Amino acid sequence: MSQPRLHVDASRRLPALDLRVRLDLDTETLVLFGPSGAGKTTTLDMVAGLADPDAGEISLDGHTFFRRGAPGTAGGAPPVRVPARDRHVGYVFQQYALFPHMTALQNVMYPLGHTPAGRGQAGGAGRAARQARAHALLERVRLDGVADRFPRELSGGQQQRVALARALAAEPRLLLLDEPFSAVDAAVREHLQRDIAELQSELGLIVIYVTHRLEDAFALGHRIAVLREGRIEQVGPIAEVFRRPATAGVAEVMGIRNLLSVRVVAADAGELRLDWEGLELSAPPQPARVGDRALAYIRPEEVKLLYGDRPLSRSVAYNRFEGQVLRVLSGAGFREITVRLPNGREVDVRFPLLSYGALDLRPGVAVQLALRREALVLLGPG
Amino acid sequence: MTEALLLSLRVTAVALALAVAAGLPLALLLARGRFRGKSLLETLILLPLVLPPSVIGFYLLVAFGRSNPLARQAGLHLLFTWPAAALASAVVALPLMVQASRAAIAQVDPALERAARMLGSGEAEVLRRITLPLARRGILAGVVLAAARAFGEFGATLMVAGNIPGRTQTLPLAIYDAVQTGNLAAANGMVLLMTALSFASLWVVRRFETRAAFADRPAGGATPSPGGSGLPAGA
C-alpha cells in the first residue's frame, strides 16, 4: 500500500478524557463517529492546528504539521509545529463562524488574499480576480443570488454553504467538517451532503467529517472511525463496521441493541452453536472456540416475527422462540417492539410500519419470532 | 473663553491620543489574555474612576515633580504646563476607554478569530480584519466617553497644571474662575457649551450601544454587552 496522504498519531490529555488517536487517510471521506465528549472536535482541532497534542505526529502529503517526541513514536526527530494559518486546512465549524460584518461574498473572498493564486495580484486587477473566484465558489454551492447579503440575512443552510465555500476558497487539500448539519433541516441536509460528496471527488479532497448521527455517516462516508472515550475502537467501511462492530463499545456507540451474552457450546465447519443463558442459538461459522464466553448481537431489523399459521421460509428456520410483547413503539416509517423471551432476556424487533399488519401486536400478547441465523454476529470476548 | 476652549481642545486631543494608545492594547490584554495578576491590573486601571481627582493629581505631582529622581534625571519640566493637563486628563480618561473596549472585544466570538486563522491570517491580520472591526462600536463608545471625560477634567488638572489663564486654564477651570470673580455671564456661556458637548457625546454613545446590540451579531445571538460601555455613575 502506498504512503497514506494524511497521517495522524496524536495524544492529548483533556480534563475528562485521555485522547489517543491514530488515523491514516487517503483521498476519501472519513466519518469520525462517536458520542459527544468522545474527543471528536479536539481531534479535528489538533489536525487543524487549533490545539496541540501533548505528543505525536501529524503530517499531510509528506509535509509535517506537528511533531513532538514521545517514547516510541517520534523520539529523536526535531519537534515541529506549523501554525494553523500555514496548514491550509479547510475547517467548517459547527456554528459556521461566518464573519458577521462581511457579506457572503466578502466572507468567501477573505482567504483569497492568502492563496498562491490570489497573492501575486495586488491592486484592482487582483481584486477583480478574487471577486470572480468568490462568485464562482458561491455559484458552486448554488448561492450566487445572495452574495451581497450579510450572514444574519441568510438561513442556516445558506450560512452553512457560505462557510463551505469560504473553506474551499483557501484551496485546502484537507477539509474538516464538524457536525456541519446539526442545525439544518432534513431536506437541506441531503442537499449539502450531495454537495460535499461531489466536491470531495471533484477536487480530490481528504475529508474528515465529524458527526454523531448514523444517517450522516451512511450518507457521506467511505470509511468510518468510531471514537469512544478518547480511543478509536474501529476503522473500516461503514457498512462493514455497522454489520460487524469489533467491540461491544462500537456496537453501543452505533446504537446497536440486542447484545446477547453467550457461551460457545459447539463449533464446526458449518455452524456455531451458542448457549444464550438457557436458549440454544445457531450462528454462522465465526472464529471462536468451544467454551468461549462472548457477546453476540443481532440488529433489531434482523429479528423476524412469524405467523403461526403460515409455512416458514428457510431464512427463519433457526433460532425460533416464543415470547411476550413488552413494549410497542412507533416511529417515522417503522415500528419497534420489545419482546421477552423464555430465558428472561429481551430483544428489540424493528420493522417497516406496514409489515405484520395481520399480527396483533400489543403489550402482553404472545408472538413467535426468529433471530435470523446469518445475522447473528459474535463480538469480542464479553 | 475662546482661549480656554482652544486650550481645552488641544489638551483633550493629546489626552485622547494617549488614552487610546495605551487603552486599546490594555483592553485587548484584559479581554483575551489569561495571566496572573489580571484582576489586579484591571483594578489599577479602573482606580481613577473612584479616586478623588486631587489624589490622582497628587500622585502625578509625586511622579513628575522634582522629588522624583527619575523625572529630575530625565529633565522633565512637565508640571504647570499644558502637557501636564493632558497627562492628567489621559489618566482619568483611560479607565473609560479600557472598560468600553474591553467589553466590546470580549463580546467578539473567539470562534471567528479561530476561523480567520484557519483561513490563513496571522494574529495582526485577525486583529485588523476581525476583532477590531467587530468591536468597533464599543471602541468608539470608549473613545467618545474618554474624550468627554478628558474635556471636563478639573481636579487633577488643577493640581498638576495649575490655573494659569492662557497657559493651563482649560474650560472647566475658566468656569471656576469666572464664578469666583463674579463673571456670571461668561460662566453661563461656558457652562452651556460644556453641557451641550457632554450631552451630545453621551447621546452618540447611547446610539452606538443600542445599534451594537442588534447589528454585527450572528442571527439569534443578539445580546447586549454586559456592563455596556462601563459608564460609571460619576463620569
XYZ file of C-alpha atoms in Angstrom, chain A:
382
model
C 0.000 0.000 0.000
C 1.283 3.460 -0.829
C 2.016 6.098 1.792
C -1.231 7.483 3.264
C -1.812 11.147 2.490
C -2.805 12.199 5.985
C -1.188 10.628 8.978
C -2.422 11.409 12.480
C -0.948 9.937 15.604
C -1.686 12.226 18.484
C -2.400 12.068 22.147
C -3.656 14.775 24.407
C -4.831 14.710 27.964
C -8.110 16.535 28.464
C -9.787 17.246 31.782
C -12.266 14.405 31.408
C -10.553 12.306 28.800
C -7.273 10.787 27.734
C -7.371 11.201 23.973
C -5.234 8.954 21.805
C -5.929 8.963 18.073
C -4.265 7.135 15.197
C -5.634 7.629 11.707
C -4.312 7.214 8.192
C -6.294 8.674 5.332
C -6.127 8.748 1.587
C -8.278 10.721 -0.813
C -11.571 9.812 0.803
C -14.250 10.883 3.229
C -13.708 9.513 6.678
C -16.533 9.840 9.161
C -15.316 10.380 12.677
C -18.180 8.990 14.652
C -18.828 8.956 18.345
C -20.929 10.271 21.187
C -20.410 13.820 22.363
C -17.445 14.135 24.654
C -15.538 11.348 22.921
C -12.885 13.765 21.643
C -14.063 14.292 18.062
C -13.715 18.072 17.937
C -10.402 18.011 19.767
C -9.137 15.569 17.145
C -10.113 17.984 14.383
C -8.558 20.889 16.277
C -5.279 19.025 16.560
C -5.228 18.314 12.823
C -6.153 21.939 12.107
C -3.533 23.365 14.444
C -6.009 24.986 16.824
C -4.992 22.629 19.616
C -1.641 20.987 20.206
C -1.274 17.315 21.022
C 0.815 16.552 24.074
C 2.767 14.206 21.871
C 2.558 12.686 18.438
C 2.943 13.374 14.774
C 0.601 14.829 12.161
C 1.542 15.091 8.515
C -0.234 15.793 5.242
C 1.202 14.720 1.898
C 4.651 14.287 3.388
C 4.563 17.739 4.989
C 4.881 17.534 8.752
C 2.394 19.743 10.596
C 3.253 18.683 14.074
C 5.766 16.503 15.788
C 6.640 16.233 19.412
C 8.548 13.330 20.713
C 7.057 10.729 22.964
C 8.595 7.447 23.920
C 8.307 5.156 20.926
C 6.619 7.497 18.471
C 8.877 10.268 17.230
C 11.868 10.078 19.501
C 14.931 11.786 18.115
C 13.276 13.808 15.344
C 13.164 17.557 15.995
C 9.834 18.991 17.169
C 7.678 20.682 14.535
C 4.680 22.913 14.997
C 3.210 24.557 11.914
C 0.698 27.252 12.953
C -2.910 26.874 11.825
C -2.648 29.712 9.317
C 0.093 27.911 7.377
C -1.544 24.496 7.223
C -4.067 25.400 4.508
C -6.641 23.094 6.004
C -10.299 23.893 5.422
C -12.423 23.818 8.560
C -16.184 24.207 8.645
C -17.208 24.835 12.211
C -20.332 23.595 13.908
C -21.596 27.150 14.372
C -20.480 28.261 10.879
C -18.307 31.102 12.274
C -19.125 33.381 9.364
C -17.792 36.897 9.783
C -20.908 38.902 10.655
C -19.543 42.209 9.377
C -18.927 40.867 5.887
C -21.334 39.847 3.134
C -21.427 36.289 1.878
C -19.142 37.328 -0.977
C -16.684 39.089 1.339
C -16.619 36.040 3.577
C -15.681 33.821 0.660
C -13.120 36.379 -0.544
C -11.478 36.512 2.864
C -8.909 33.734 2.363
C -8.281 34.570 -1.296
C -5.542 37.049 -0.442
C -3.636 34.174 1.149
C -3.720 31.604 -1.620
C -0.776 31.372 -4.015
C -3.098 32.348 -6.866
C -4.559 35.346 -5.070
C -1.396 36.739 -3.557
C 0.558 37.586 -6.674
C -2.062 40.006 -7.855
C -2.211 43.271 -5.992
C -4.453 46.215 -6.745
C -7.626 46.376 -8.779
C -6.925 43.515 -11.148
C -6.235 41.147 -8.249
C -9.374 42.288 -6.505
C -11.493 41.697 -9.586
C -9.987 38.233 -9.987
C -10.640 37.392 -6.356
C -14.190 38.622 -6.676
C -14.775 36.477 -9.741
C -13.361 33.451 -7.967
C -15.576 34.050 -4.925
C -18.617 34.377 -7.171
C -17.704 31.096 -8.849
C -17.399 29.370 -5.484
C -20.754 30.724 -4.339
C -22.273 29.552 -7.572
C -20.771 26.131 -6.936
C -22.829 25.894 -3.756
C -25.829 27.493 -5.538
C -25.687 30.711 -3.557
C -24.628 33.356 -6.043
C -28.006 35.041 -5.701
C -27.359 36.012 -2.100
C -23.727 37.100 -2.495
C -24.389 40.573 -1.125
C -26.334 39.517 1.939
C -24.916 39.512 5.414
C -24.851 36.231 7.366
C -27.722 37.337 9.601
C -29.872 37.652 6.486
C -29.226 34.039 5.460
C -30.925 30.827 6.553
C -28.984 28.211 8.477
C -28.475 26.067 5.387
C -27.303 29.051 3.357
C -24.868 30.072 6.080
C -23.532 26.543 6.108
C -22.942 26.652 2.355
C -21.185 30.024 2.598
C -18.947 28.513 5.276
C -18.229 25.600 2.939
C -17.448 27.908 0.010
C -15.183 30.003 2.237
C -13.285 26.939 3.435
C -12.837 25.789 -0.175
C -11.649 29.234 -1.263
C -8.417 28.633 0.629
C -7.792 25.698 -1.740
C -7.345 23.134 1.000
C -6.284 19.576 0.333
C -7.880 18.555 3.591
C -11.362 19.602 4.654
C -12.588 19.220 8.234
C -16.309 19.336 8.905
C -17.505 19.479 12.493
C -21.133 18.376 12.748
C -21.930 20.746 9.925
C -25.563 19.782 9.576
C -26.632 19.793 13.185
C -28.751 22.917 12.722
C -30.319 22.436 9.295
C -33.449 20.518 8.367
C -33.520 17.160 6.628
C -34.074 18.374 3.058
C -31.255 20.914 3.255
C -29.007 18.344 4.867
C -29.476 15.931 1.991
C -28.584 18.656 -0.499
C -25.465 19.634 1.401
C -24.376 16.037 1.747
C -24.569 15.625 -2.005
C -22.597 18.858 -2.495
C -19.852 17.699 -0.203
C -19.651 14.261 -1.775
C -19.352 15.834 -5.231
C -16.761 18.362 -4.174
C -14.738 15.687 -2.455
C -14.318 13.594 -5.604
C -14.127 16.611 -7.918
C -11.295 18.260 -6.000
C -9.619 15.110 -4.745
C -10.049 16.228 -1.151
C -9.388 14.368 2.021
C -12.477 14.986 4.125
C -12.859 14.269 7.801
C -16.445 14.540 8.804
C -17.399 14.579 12.446
C -20.874 13.505 13.404
C -22.816 11.609 15.998
C -25.646 10.866 13.581
C -25.524 7.484 11.902
C -27.612 8.715 8.953
C -24.983 11.353 8.114
C -22.281 8.746 8.349
C -24.019 6.485 5.865
C -24.815 9.354 3.523
C -21.267 10.652 3.279
C -18.536 8.399 4.443
C -16.374 5.951 2.622
C -14.954 4.776 5.882
C -15.918 5.344 9.456
C -13.728 5.641 12.529
C -15.588 5.046 15.745
C -14.240 7.173 18.559
C -15.234 6.250 22.046
C -13.852 7.677 25.281
C -10.799 9.030 23.525
C -9.886 5.884 21.617
C -10.532 4.838 18.058
C -12.191 1.486 18.501
C -12.702 0.523 14.900
C -11.964 1.878 11.434
C -13.432 0.436 8.278
C -16.030 0.728 5.532
C -19.241 1.981 7.103
C -21.495 -0.887 6.137
C -18.850 -3.302 7.353
C -18.466 -1.603 10.743
C -22.198 -1.395 11.108
C -22.636 -5.062 10.250
C -19.709 -6.247 12.321
C -18.811 -3.963 15.174
C -15.462 -5.093 16.561
C -16.328 -4.482 20.183
C -19.338 -4.114 22.400
C -18.334 -0.448 22.732
C -18.638 0.115 18.988
C -21.976 -1.669 18.923
C -23.215 0.516 21.755
C -21.946 3.735 20.197
C -23.545 2.863 16.882
C -26.861 2.307 18.546
C -26.864 -1.414 18.144
C -29.211 -3.096 20.561
C -29.733 -6.777 21.242
C -26.407 -7.649 22.762
C -26.574 -11.252 23.896
C -24.247 -12.752 26.417
C -23.430 -16.226 25.047
C -21.178 -19.219 25.510
C -19.886 -21.259 22.593
C -21.025 -24.854 23.050
C -20.082 -26.308 19.673
C -18.072 -25.087 16.716
C -17.708 -26.947 13.461
C -17.125 -26.027 9.853
C -20.703 -25.191 9.053
C -22.147 -23.854 12.253
C -21.552 -22.302 15.641
C -23.850 -23.378 18.431
C -24.278 -20.931 21.284
C -25.891 -21.021 24.686
C -27.626 -17.761 25.408
C -28.490 -18.026 29.068
C -30.572 -21.128 28.566
C -31.636 -20.745 24.951
C -29.706 -22.501 22.244
C -28.761 -20.426 19.214
C -27.317 -21.298 15.863
C -24.882 -18.888 14.242
C -22.808 -18.934 11.074
C -19.198 -20.093 11.490
C -17.004 -17.416 13.060
C -13.642 -17.528 14.782
C -14.426 -18.886 18.240
C -13.523 -21.804 20.431
C -15.783 -24.099 22.376
C -16.204 -22.787 25.884
C -15.591 -19.139 24.928
C -17.808 -16.576 26.555
C -18.664 -13.766 24.165
C -21.130 -11.085 23.275
C -23.275 -11.727 20.269
C -25.561 -9.215 18.705
C -28.306 -9.067 16.190
C -29.709 -5.882 14.701
C -33.393 -5.295 15.513
C -34.167 -5.405 11.775
C -32.865 -8.968 11.646
C -35.283 -10.314 14.205
C -38.311 -11.576 12.289
C -41.810 -12.089 13.572
C -43.522 -15.287 12.454
C -47.108 -16.009 11.545
C -48.065 -19.185 13.347
C -50.331 -20.357 10.524
C -48.023 -19.903 7.533
C -45.173 -22.044 6.241
C -41.731 -20.862 7.279
C -39.140 -19.675 4.818
C -35.649 -21.099 5.077
C -34.182 -17.872 6.396
C -36.135 -18.151 9.632
C -35.709 -21.884 10.099
C -33.349 -21.394 13.047
C -33.469 -19.692 16.431
C -37.237 -19.620 16.739
C -38.732 -18.713 20.096
C -41.993 -17.657 21.581
C -42.046 -14.529 23.678
C -44.247 -11.865 25.165
C -44.545 -8.326 23.828
C -43.463 -5.822 26.468
C -43.498 -2.500 24.599
C -44.583 -1.173 21.231
C -43.060 1.971 19.791
C -43.947 3.665 16.526
C -41.547 5.970 14.724
C -41.480 7.673 11.342
C -41.964 4.744 8.959
C -41.128 1.970 11.369
C -42.338 0.161 14.429
C -40.304 -1.340 17.154
C -41.392 -3.848 19.743
C -39.585 -5.310 22.687
C -40.180 -8.986 23.363
C -39.264 -11.006 26.470
C -38.037 -14.496 25.683
C -38.276 -17.669 27.814
C -34.799 -17.064 29.265
C -35.969 -13.752 30.730
C -33.951 -11.653 28.269
C -35.386 -9.048 25.925
C -34.874 -8.446 22.228
C -35.846 -5.423 20.164
C -37.590 -6.087 16.872
C -37.778 -3.382 14.249
C -39.752 -3.480 11.043
C -41.425 -1.177 8.496
C -44.646 0.383 9.690
C -46.831 -1.597 7.304
C -45.311 -5.023 7.957
C -47.021 -7.663 10.054
C -50.362 -5.935 9.621
C -52.203 -9.168 10.366
C -50.490 -9.679 13.714
C -51.972 -8.447 16.930
C -49.099 -6.534 18.495
C -49.971 -5.124 21.865
C -48.120 -5.337 25.159
C -48.859 -8.653 26.804
C -49.630 -10.763 23.741
C -47.529 -13.768 22.751
C -45.543 -13.696 19.489
C -43.337 -16.090 17.570
C -40.025 -14.757 16.400
C -36.781 -15.882 14.859
C -33.292 -14.435 15.266
C -32.060 -14.691 11.706
C -29.141 -17.073 11.836
C -26.953 -15.326 9.254
C -27.265 -12.016 11.098
C -26.090 -13.311 14.439
C -22.638 -11.821 14.942
C -20.143 -12.674 17.613
C -18.239 -9.734 19.100
C -15.030 -10.000 21.045
C -14.993 -11.560 24.496
C -17.796 -10.045 26.533
